[in-house]
Amino acid sequence: MAIARGYAATDASKPLEPFTFERREPREDDVVISIKYCGVCHSDIHQARNEWGGSIYPMVPGHEVAGIVTAVGSGVTRFKVGDHVGVGCFVDSCVHCASRDLDTEQYQPGLVGTYNAYEADGTTPTYGGYSDSMVVKEGYVLSIPDNLPLDRAAPLLCAGITLYSPLAHWKAGPGKKVAVIGMGGLGHMGVKIGAAMGADVTVLSQSLSKKDDGLAFGAKAYYATSDAETFKTLAGTFDLILCTVSAGIDWNAYLSLLKVDGTMVLLGVPENPVPVHAFALIGGRRTLAGSMIGSIKETQEMLDFCGKHDILPEIELIDIKDINEAYERVIKSDVRYRFVIDMATLPKA
Ligand code: NAP
Ligand code: ZN
């Protein structure tokens, strides 16, 4: 067992604090990673504060992990010491199945979250990336292209794949009009990746305060949803709408912005249910859908796509001691556009 240092939530209402714990001895198929950076996803906040229920404490959040391989088990073939690697939202999958489903594993029973979950044995808690090291099965480790710096690559492991997957699934590309609701950590990656795929991307944000950034990231248009005119102007416009908002909003109003046969995909997970009126769907044969992260195979495809197109998240690097203040700023939409923790700032043992 190796001792790891990190930060943990010990209770839904308490700030995160320094925490020391054990990582398992590497098995033959394990990769040992020295974590250099970890992104701060809004899901970390939802779970640290038990907003979705069932949180397991102490909880070391973090599923946007970027680091360097320091050791590999004897059976590992794809990684070697010194490689730049990432870990995303899960560290095992299909643990009750005869074989692993490589295309839709994130939707199968037996998914093991990177934190706030239990390993395949059902009893060993998993601890996430707000820490200095990690031991992960080779099949759940991603290769980060050499041209992507590790600090900026980290948010691709959740924010990047969560937007790439629905954009690819609903075939965003030339001729497709795509809207992204909310330009936060997830949303700004939707703009960058959607534009790189060739789609015509519009941002629907609460205000116009980030308009220059949105257009620089590749959006063709940018509207404030606080302005009622926006909903009149854009009625029936989009083939695809990706909703990244972490709070409850009136989905009916946004559904009216879809063309006939258009699809709105929910990515954000508000704490409470949001009512949908049947007319918002039947009036345009519209679809309300959902999408959750992506498979490991698709995550690697996304990383390679971002490497090829030089797509990087915009980040604010923070000291880990500032994590609780960072959480408050994320909630206020006061981040441009993803906080990333510099793990060199972890207090020494
Ligand atoms: P974030 O950085 O906080 O971005 C959310 C954005 O939503 C904000 O920047 C803001 O954009 C908008 N927003 C926030 N509150 C709003 C309100 N009350 N009304 C209207 N718009 C509001 O969070 P994130 O890390 O991108 O995560 C977003 C959500 O996705 C979270 O619920 C998270 O748990 C979820 N998530 C889902 C998946 C998945 O697999 N489906 C993966 C990761 C995260 P503007 O300032 O532009 O309005
Ligand atoms: Zn996330």
GROMACS .gro file of C-alpha atoms and ligand atoms in nm:
model
  398
    1MET     CA    1   0.000   0.000   0.000
    2ALA     CA    2   0.123   0.347  -0.081
    3ILE     CA    3   0.019   0.651   0.119
    4ALA     CA    4  -0.150   0.921  -0.090
    5ARG     CA    5  -0.213   1.284  -0.001
    6GLY     CA    6  -0.524   1.463  -0.115
    7TYR     CA    7  -0.822   1.676  -0.024
    8ALA     CA    8  -1.155   1.528   0.083
    9ALA     CA    9  -1.509   1.621   0.171
   10THR     CA   10  -1.596   1.458   0.503
   11ASP     CA   11  -1.960   1.568   0.509
   12ALA     CA   12  -2.209   1.739   0.274
   13SER     CA   13  -2.193   2.068   0.462
   14LYS     CA   14  -1.823   2.093   0.546
   15PRO     CA   15  -1.543   2.244   0.337
   16LEU     CA   16  -1.290   2.009   0.175
   17GLU     CA   17  -0.978   1.953   0.385
   18PRO     CA   18  -0.639   1.775   0.362
   19PHE     CA   19  -0.676   1.397   0.377
   20THR     CA   20  -0.426   1.110   0.379
   21PHE     CA   21  -0.526   0.765   0.255
   22GLU     CA   22  -0.395   0.444   0.097
   23ARG     CA   23  -0.373   0.349  -0.270
   24ARG     CA   24  -0.357  -0.023  -0.352
   25GLU     CA   25  -0.037  -0.203  -0.444
   26PRO     CA   26  -0.027  -0.217  -0.825
   27ARG     CA   27  -0.154  -0.542  -0.972
   28GLU     CA   28  -0.016  -0.681  -1.298
   29ASP     CA   29  -0.264  -0.483  -1.512
   30ASP     CA   30  -0.230  -0.155  -1.317
   31VAL     CA   31  -0.071   0.176  -1.408
   32VAL     CA   32   0.065   0.400  -1.129
   33ILE     CA   33   0.019   0.770  -1.204
   34SER     CA   34   0.176   1.075  -1.044
   35ILE     CA   35  -0.111   1.324  -1.070
   36LYS     CA   36   0.003   1.667  -1.186
   37TYR     CA   37  -0.331   1.840  -1.246
   38CYS     CA   38  -0.700   1.779  -1.186
   39GLY     CA   39  -0.993   1.977  -1.325
   40VAL     CA   40  -1.281   2.091  -1.104
   41CYS     CA   41  -1.610   1.971  -1.255
   42HIS     CA   42  -1.948   2.094  -1.132
   43SER     CA   43  -2.029   1.725  -1.066
   44ASP     CA   44  -1.757   1.731  -0.796
   45ILE     CA   45  -1.959   1.999  -0.617
   46HIS     CA   46  -2.295   1.821  -0.664
   47GLN     CA   47  -2.146   1.504  -0.513
   48ALA     CA   48  -1.931   1.660  -0.237
   49ARG     CA   49  -2.249   1.835  -0.121
   50ASN     CA   50  -2.468   1.525  -0.168
   51GLU     CA   51  -2.701   1.706  -0.409
   52TRP     CA   52  -2.773   1.383  -0.597
   53GLY     CA   53  -2.804   1.169  -0.283
   54GLY     CA   54  -2.602   0.862  -0.182
   55SER     CA   55  -2.266   1.035  -0.139
   56ILE     CA   56  -1.992   0.828   0.027
   57TYR     CA   57  -1.763   1.005   0.277
   58PRO     CA   58  -1.480   1.075   0.310
   59MET     CA   59  -1.485   1.166  -0.061
   60VAL     CA   60  -1.179   1.265  -0.262
   61PRO     CA   61  -1.341   1.422  -0.571
   62GLY     CA   62  -1.181   1.469  -0.913
   63HIS     CA   63  -1.235   1.294  -1.246
   64GLU     CA   64  -1.039   1.518  -1.480
   65VAL     CA   65  -0.700   1.373  -1.399
   66ALA     CA   66  -0.378   1.438  -1.591
   67GLY     CA   67  -0.041   1.301  -1.488
   68ILE     CA   68   0.270   1.100  -1.565
   69VAL     CA   69   0.318   0.723  -1.541
   70THR     CA   70   0.563   0.628  -1.262
   71ALA     CA   71   0.529   0.247  -1.269
   72VAL     CA   72   0.343  -0.026  -1.457
   73GLY     CA   73   0.242  -0.382  -1.367
   74SER     CA   74   0.409  -0.675  -1.544
   75GLY     CA   75   0.112  -0.729  -1.778
   76VAL     CA   76   0.077  -0.369  -1.896
   77THR     CA   77   0.151  -0.330  -2.266
   78ARG     CA   78   0.023   0.014  -2.372
   79PHE     CA   79   0.197   0.240  -2.120
   80LYS     CA   80   0.548   0.295  -1.988
   81VAL     CA   81   0.711   0.512  -1.724
   82GLY     CA   82   0.711   0.878  -1.831
   83ASP     CA   83   0.400   0.864  -2.052
   84HIS     CA   84   0.147   1.149  -2.030
   85VAL     CA   85  -0.185   1.000  -1.929
   86GLY     CA   86  -0.533   1.089  -1.813
   87VAL     CA   87  -0.813   0.933  -1.610
   88GLY     CA   88  -1.174   1.034  -1.655
   89CYS     CA   89  -1.501   0.956  -1.479
   90PHE     CA   90  -1.468   0.580  -1.435
   91VAL     CA   91  -1.194   0.332  -1.349
   92ASP     CA   92  -1.373   0.004  -1.424
   93SER     CA   93  -1.687  -0.103  -1.610
   94CYS     CA   94  -1.908  -0.399  -1.693
   95VAL     CA   95  -1.776  -0.565  -1.377
   96HIS     CA   96  -2.069  -0.810  -1.364
   97CYS     CA   97  -2.063  -0.896  -1.738
   98ALA     CA   98  -1.883  -1.170  -1.927
   99SER     CA   99  -1.720  -0.917  -2.156
  100ARG     CA  100  -1.668  -0.543  -2.162
  101ASP     CA  101  -1.893  -0.333  -2.387
  102LEU     CA  102  -1.643  -0.100  -2.552
  103ASP     CA  103  -1.899   0.130  -2.717
  104THR     CA  104  -2.157   0.200  -2.448
  105GLU     CA  105  -1.982   0.086  -2.130
  106GLN     CA  106  -2.071   0.409  -1.947
  107TYR     CA  107  -2.439   0.307  -1.965
  108GLN     CA  108  -2.398  -0.056  -1.856
  109PRO     CA  109  -2.451  -0.182  -1.502
  110GLY     CA  110  -2.123  -0.233  -1.324
  111LEU     CA  111  -1.966   0.105  -1.392
  112VAL     CA  112  -1.714   0.202  -1.122
  113GLY     CA  113  -1.683   0.577  -1.075
  114THR     CA  114  -1.340   0.730  -1.024
  115TYR     CA  115  -1.464   0.850  -0.685
  116ASN     CA  116  -1.779   0.828  -0.474
  117ALA     CA  117  -1.810   0.460  -0.572
  118TYR     CA  118  -1.689   0.114  -0.478
  119GLU     CA  119  -1.447  -0.103  -0.672
  120ALA     CA  120  -1.560  -0.431  -0.832
  121ASP     CA  121  -1.536  -0.602  -0.488
  122GLY     CA  122  -1.825  -0.382  -0.374
  123THR     CA  123  -1.649  -0.271  -0.056
  124THR     CA  124  -1.331  -0.077  -0.140
  125PRO     CA  125  -1.412   0.293  -0.192
  126THR     CA  126  -1.264   0.471  -0.492
  127TYR     CA  127  -1.085   0.802  -0.439
  128GLY     CA  128  -1.049   1.062  -0.713
  129GLY     CA  129  -0.796   1.300  -0.856
  130TYR     CA  130  -0.766   1.572  -0.591
  131SER     CA  131  -0.459   1.377  -0.481
  132ASP     CA  132  -0.097   1.314  -0.565
  133SER     CA  133  -0.116   0.961  -0.707
  134MET     CA  134  -0.351   0.701  -0.846
  135VAL     CA  135  -0.344   0.329  -0.933
  136VAL     CA  136  -0.570   0.250  -1.230
  137LYS     CA  137  -0.630  -0.057  -1.450
  138GLU     CA  138  -0.459  -0.012  -1.785
  139GLY     CA  139  -0.787  -0.037  -1.977
  140TYR     CA  140  -0.917   0.280  -1.809
  141VAL     CA  141  -0.609   0.497  -1.863
  142LEU     CA  142  -0.609   0.741  -2.153
  143SER     CA  143  -0.312   0.855  -2.356
  144ILE     CA  144  -0.274   1.234  -2.374
  145PRO     CA  145  -0.124   1.353  -2.705
  146ASP     CA  146   0.221   1.512  -2.662
  147ASN     CA  147   0.116   1.849  -2.808
  148LEU     CA  148  -0.147   1.903  -2.536
  149PRO     CA  149  -0.002   2.046  -2.210
  150LEU     CA  150  -0.116   1.843  -1.911
  151ASP     CA  151  -0.274   2.130  -1.716
  152ARG     CA  152  -0.500   2.232  -2.003
  153ALA     CA  153  -0.566   1.875  -2.117
  154ALA     CA  154  -0.708   1.771  -1.778
  155PRO     CA  155  -1.066   1.904  -1.834
  156LEU     CA  156  -1.092   1.709  -2.159
  157LEU     CA  157  -1.129   1.393  -1.947
  158CYS     CA  158  -1.482   1.493  -1.844
  159ALA     CA  159  -1.591   1.826  -1.997
  160GLY     CA  160  -1.434   1.737  -2.333
  161ILE     CA  161  -1.582   1.389  -2.372
  162THR     CA  162  -1.922   1.490  -2.234
  163LEU     CA  163  -1.965   1.732  -2.525
  164TYR     CA  164  -1.777   1.533  -2.789
  165SER     CA  165  -1.995   1.225  -2.745
  166PRO     CA  166  -2.338   1.384  -2.817
  167LEU     CA  167  -2.191   1.603  -3.092
  168ALA     CA  168  -2.060   1.289  -3.261
  169HIS     CA  169  -2.370   1.077  -3.187
  170TRP     CA  170  -2.614   1.336  -3.328
  171LYS     CA  171  -2.378   1.400  -3.621
  172ALA     CA  172  -2.292   1.766  -3.567
  173GLY     CA  173  -2.105   1.883  -3.875
  174PRO     CA  174  -2.133   2.108  -4.177
  175GLY     CA  175  -2.492   2.223  -4.234
  176LYS     CA  176  -2.603   2.143  -3.877
  177LYS     CA  177  -2.722   2.423  -3.651
  178VAL     CA  178  -2.620   2.348  -3.293
  179ALA     CA  179  -2.692   2.550  -2.978
  180VAL     CA  180  -2.507   2.518  -2.650
  181ILE     CA  181  -2.696   2.635  -2.339
  182GLY     CA  182  -2.459   2.762  -2.069
  183MET     CA  183  -2.099   2.851  -2.146
  184GLY     CA  184  -1.920   2.709  -1.843
  185GLY     CA  185  -1.669   2.425  -1.821
  186LEU     CA  186  -1.874   2.186  -2.036
  187GLY     CA  187  -2.034   2.448  -2.258
  188HIS     CA  188  -1.715   2.617  -2.378
  189MET     CA  189  -1.583   2.277  -2.488
  190GLY     CA  190  -1.906   2.221  -2.680
  191VAL     CA  191  -1.840   2.543  -2.870
  192LYS     CA  192  -1.479   2.456  -2.949
  193ILE     CA  193  -1.540   2.092  -3.045
  194GLY     CA  194  -1.866   2.161  -3.231
  195ALA     CA  195  -1.698   2.434  -3.438
  196ALA     CA  196  -1.402   2.204  -3.512
  197MET     CA  197  -1.648   1.940  -3.638
  198GLY     CA  198  -1.780   2.202  -3.882
  199ALA     CA  199  -2.118   2.272  -3.719
  200ASP     CA  200  -2.273   2.619  -3.700
  201VAL     CA  201  -2.268   2.680  -3.323
  202THR     CA  202  -2.474   2.933  -3.126
  203VAL     CA  203  -2.426   3.002  -2.755
  204LEU     CA  204  -2.730   3.061  -2.534
  205SER     CA  205  -2.595   3.221  -2.218
  206GLN     CA  206  -2.763   3.406  -1.934
  207SER     CA  207  -2.601   3.733  -2.043
  208LEU     CA  208  -2.374   3.871  -2.315
  209SER     CA  209  -2.079   3.909  -2.074
  210LYS     CA  210  -1.883   3.622  -2.235
  211LYS     CA  211  -1.985   3.696  -2.595
  212ASP     CA  212  -1.636   3.791  -2.722
  213ASP     CA  213  -1.495   3.469  -2.578
  214GLY     CA  214  -1.774   3.259  -2.730
  215LEU     CA  215  -1.714   3.399  -3.077
  216ALA     CA  216  -1.337   3.352  -3.034
  217PHE     CA  217  -1.396   2.985  -2.940
  218GLY     CA  218  -1.573   2.937  -3.275
  219ALA     CA  219  -1.941   3.022  -3.218
  220LYS     CA  220  -2.118   3.193  -3.509
  221ALA     CA  221  -2.373   3.364  -3.282
  222TYR     CA  222  -2.426   3.439  -2.913
  223TYR     CA  223  -2.757   3.527  -2.744
  224ALA     CA  224  -2.862   3.625  -2.393
  225THR     CA  225  -3.143   3.408  -2.257
  226SER     CA  226  -3.234   3.683  -2.009
  227ASP     CA  227  -3.371   3.870  -2.314
  228ALA     CA  228  -3.720   3.741  -2.406
  229GLU     CA  229  -3.658   3.850  -2.769
  230THR     CA  230  -3.399   3.570  -2.800
  231PHE     CA  231  -3.675   3.307  -2.782
  232LYS     CA  232  -3.881   3.483  -3.052
  233THR     CA  233  -3.583   3.538  -3.283
  234LEU     CA  234  -3.453   3.181  -3.259
  235ALA     CA  235  -3.784   2.987  -3.256
  236GLY     CA  236  -3.755   2.670  -3.471
  237THR     CA  237  -3.384   2.726  -3.551
  238PHE     CA  238  -3.172   2.436  -3.425
  239ASP     CA  239  -3.113   2.074  -3.524
  240LEU     CA  240  -2.944   2.003  -3.193
  241ILE     CA  241  -2.938   2.178  -2.855
  242LEU     CA  242  -2.695   2.069  -2.584
  243CYS     CA  243  -2.802   2.179  -2.236
  244THR     CA  244  -2.510   2.204  -1.993
  245VAL     CA  245  -2.690   2.402  -1.724
  246SER     CA  246  -2.642   2.272  -1.370
  247ALA     CA  247  -2.963   2.435  -1.238
  248GLY     CA  248  -3.331   2.394  -1.322
  249ILE     CA  249  -3.440   2.606  -1.623
  250ASP     CA  250  -3.758   2.608  -1.832
  251TRP     CA  251  -3.679   2.331  -2.082
  252ASN     CA  252  -4.011   2.398  -2.261
  253ALA     CA  253  -3.889   2.741  -2.371
  254TYR     CA  254  -3.566   2.592  -2.510
  255LEU     CA  255  -3.745   2.304  -2.685
  256SER     CA  256  -3.933   2.566  -2.889
  257LEU     CA  257  -3.598   2.666  -3.045
  258LEU     CA  258  -3.568   2.324  -3.214
  259LYS     CA  259  -3.660   2.262  -3.578
  260VAL     CA  260  -3.907   1.985  -3.662
  261ASP     CA  261  -3.733   1.658  -3.569
  262GLY     CA  262  -3.471   1.846  -3.367
  263THR     CA  263  -3.318   1.703  -3.049
  264MET     CA  264  -3.235   1.865  -2.718
  265VAL     CA  265  -2.979   1.668  -2.517
  266LEU     CA  266  -2.959   1.708  -2.141
  267LEU     CA  267  -2.605   1.702  -2.007
  268GLY     CA  268  -2.638   1.915  -1.693
  269VAL     CA  269  -2.791   1.747  -1.389
  270PRO     CA  270  -2.999   1.991  -1.182
  271GLU     CA  271  -3.072   1.891  -0.823
  272ASN     CA  272  -3.451   1.882  -0.877
  273PRO     CA  273  -3.680   1.751  -1.158
  274VAL     CA  274  -3.786   1.997  -1.430
  275PRO     CA  275  -4.142   1.967  -1.575
  276VAL     CA  276  -4.181   1.925  -1.953
  277HIS     CA  277  -4.510   1.999  -2.129
  278ALA     CA  278  -4.614   1.748  -2.399
  279PHE     CA  279  -4.682   2.032  -2.646
  280ALA     CA  280  -4.315   2.133  -2.631
  281LEU     CA  281  -4.236   1.796  -2.794
  282ILE     CA  282  -4.535   1.693  -3.003
  283GLY     CA  283  -4.562   2.032  -3.174
  284GLY     CA  284  -4.243   1.959  -3.370
  285ARG     CA  285  -4.187   1.583  -3.338
  286ARG     CA  286  -3.902   1.687  -3.113
  287THR     CA  287  -3.684   1.464  -2.898
  288LEU     CA  288  -3.565   1.531  -2.546
  289ALA     CA  289  -3.260   1.312  -2.485
  290GLY     CA  290  -2.974   1.268  -2.242
  291SER     CA  291  -2.608   1.177  -2.269
  292MET     CA  292  -2.347   1.082  -2.010
  293ILE     CA  293  -1.971   1.120  -2.063
  294GLY     CA  294  -1.842   0.864  -2.321
  295SER     CA  295  -1.675   0.524  -2.339
  296ILE     CA  296  -1.298   0.490  -2.290
  297LYS     CA  297  -1.269   0.416  -2.663
  298GLU     CA  298  -1.456   0.736  -2.753
  299THR     CA  299  -1.261   0.936  -2.492
  300GLN     CA  300  -0.935   0.834  -2.662
  301GLU     CA  301  -1.087   0.928  -2.998
  302MET     CA  302  -1.178   1.271  -2.851
  303LEU     CA  303  -0.826   1.324  -2.711
  304ASP     CA  304  -0.675   1.238  -3.048
  305PHE     CA  305  -0.924   1.472  -3.221
  306CYS     CA  306  -0.828   1.755  -2.981
  307GLY     CA  307  -0.459   1.680  -3.034
  308LYS     CA  308  -0.504   1.694  -3.412
  309HIS     CA  309  -0.706   2.018  -3.404
  310ASP     CA  310  -0.514   2.183  -3.115
  311ILE     CA  311  -0.830   2.212  -2.907
  312LEU     CA  312  -0.766   2.299  -2.544
  313PRO     CA  313  -0.991   2.403  -2.255
  314GLU     CA  314  -0.947   2.752  -2.112
  315ILE     CA  315  -0.833   2.715  -1.753
  316GLU     CA  316  -0.757   2.901  -1.430
  317LEU     CA  317  -0.485   2.715  -1.240
  318ILE     CA  318  -0.541   2.714  -0.863
  319ASP     CA  319  -0.368   2.609  -0.541
  320ILE     CA  320  -0.549   2.320  -0.375
  321LYS     CA  321  -0.594   2.526  -0.058
  322ASP     CA  322  -0.827   2.751  -0.261
  323ILE     CA  323  -1.060   2.466  -0.363
  324ASN     CA  324  -1.350   2.570  -0.141
  325GLU     CA  325  -1.345   2.926  -0.275
  326ALA     CA  326  -1.326   2.780  -0.628
  327TYR     CA  327  -1.645   2.581  -0.563
  328GLU     CA  328  -1.827   2.902  -0.466
  329ARG     CA  329  -1.702   3.073  -0.781
  330VAL     CA  330  -1.816   2.784  -1.004
  331ILE     CA  331  -2.165   2.809  -0.854
  332LYS     CA  332  -2.170   3.182  -0.934
  333SER     CA  333  -2.057   3.110  -1.296
  334ASP     CA  334  -1.743   3.306  -1.211
  335VAL     CA  335  -1.481   3.090  -1.382
  336ARG     CA  336  -1.309   3.126  -1.719
  337TYR     CA  337  -1.376   2.843  -1.794
  338ARG     CA  338  -1.246   2.558  -1.582
  339PHE     CA  339  -1.053   2.558  -1.256
  340VAL     CA  340  -0.762   2.315  -1.261
  341ILE     CA  341  -0.580   2.223  -0.941
  342ASP     CA  342  -0.200   2.231  -0.954
  343MET     CA  343  -0.116   1.921  -0.751
  344ALA     CA  344   0.233   2.058  -0.670
  345THR     CA  345   0.049   2.281  -0.420
  346LEU     CA  346  -0.066   1.987  -0.202
  347PRO     CA  347   0.065   2.025   0.153
  348LYS     CA  348   0.366   1.800   0.219
  349ALA     CA  349   0.312   1.503   0.450
  350NAP     P1  350  -2.037   2.506  -1.489
  350NAP     O1  351  -1.897   2.532  -1.528
  350NAP     O2  352  -2.089   2.561  -1.361
  350NAP     O3  353  -2.129   2.550  -1.612
  350NAP     C1  354  -2.270   2.554  -1.606
  350NAP     C2  355  -2.317   2.677  -1.683
  350NAP     O4  356  -2.459   2.679  -1.679
  350NAP     C3  357  -2.274   2.810  -1.621
  350NAP     O5  358  -2.149   2.852  -1.665
  350NAP     C4  359  -2.383   2.904  -1.671
  350NAP     O6  360  -2.353   2.944  -1.805
  350NAP     C5  361  -2.506   2.814  -1.678
  350NAP     N1  362  -2.591   2.831  -1.559
  350NAP     C6  363  -2.558   2.810  -1.429
  350NAP     N2  364  -2.661   2.836  -1.349
  350NAP     C7  365  -2.764   2.875  -1.429
  350NAP     C8  366  -2.899   2.914  -1.406
  350NAP     N3  367  -2.949   2.919  -1.281
  350NAP     N4  368  -2.975   2.945  -1.513
  350NAP     C9  369  -2.925   2.940  -1.637
  350NAP     N5  370  -2.798   2.904  -1.666
  350NAP    C10  371  -2.719   2.872  -1.563
  350NAP     O7  372  -2.062   2.349  -1.475
  350NAP     P2  373  -2.004   2.228  -1.564
  350NAP     O8  374  -1.888   2.168  -1.493
  350NAP     O9  375  -1.994   2.271  -1.704
  350NAP    O10  376  -2.123   2.122  -1.545
  350NAP    C11  377  -2.254   2.153  -1.589
  350NAP    C12  378  -2.352   2.045  -1.548
  350NAP    O11  379  -2.322   1.926  -1.621
  350NAP    C13  380  -2.347   2.005  -1.401
  350NAP    O12  381  -2.480   1.979  -1.356
  350NAP    C14  382  -2.267   1.876  -1.402
  350NAP    O13  383  -2.295   1.792  -1.292
  350NAP    C15  384  -2.314   1.816  -1.530
  350NAP     N6  385  -2.224   1.717  -1.592
  350NAP    C16  386  -2.282   1.618  -1.663
  350NAP    C17  387  -2.202   1.526  -1.730
  350NAP    C18  388  -2.265   1.422  -1.815
  350NAP    O14  389  -2.201   1.321  -1.840
  350NAP     N7  390  -2.387   1.442  -1.863
  350NAP    C19  391  -2.064   1.533  -1.719
  350NAP    C20  392  -2.009   1.637  -1.647
  350NAP    C21  393  -2.089   1.730  -1.582
  350NAP     P3  394  -2.374   3.097  -1.854
  350NAP    O15  395  -2.298   3.181  -1.757
  350NAP    O16  396  -2.316   3.097  -1.991
  350NAP    O17  397  -2.522   3.121  -1.853
  351ZN      ZN  398  -1.731   1.589  -1.462
   0.00000   0.00000   0.00000
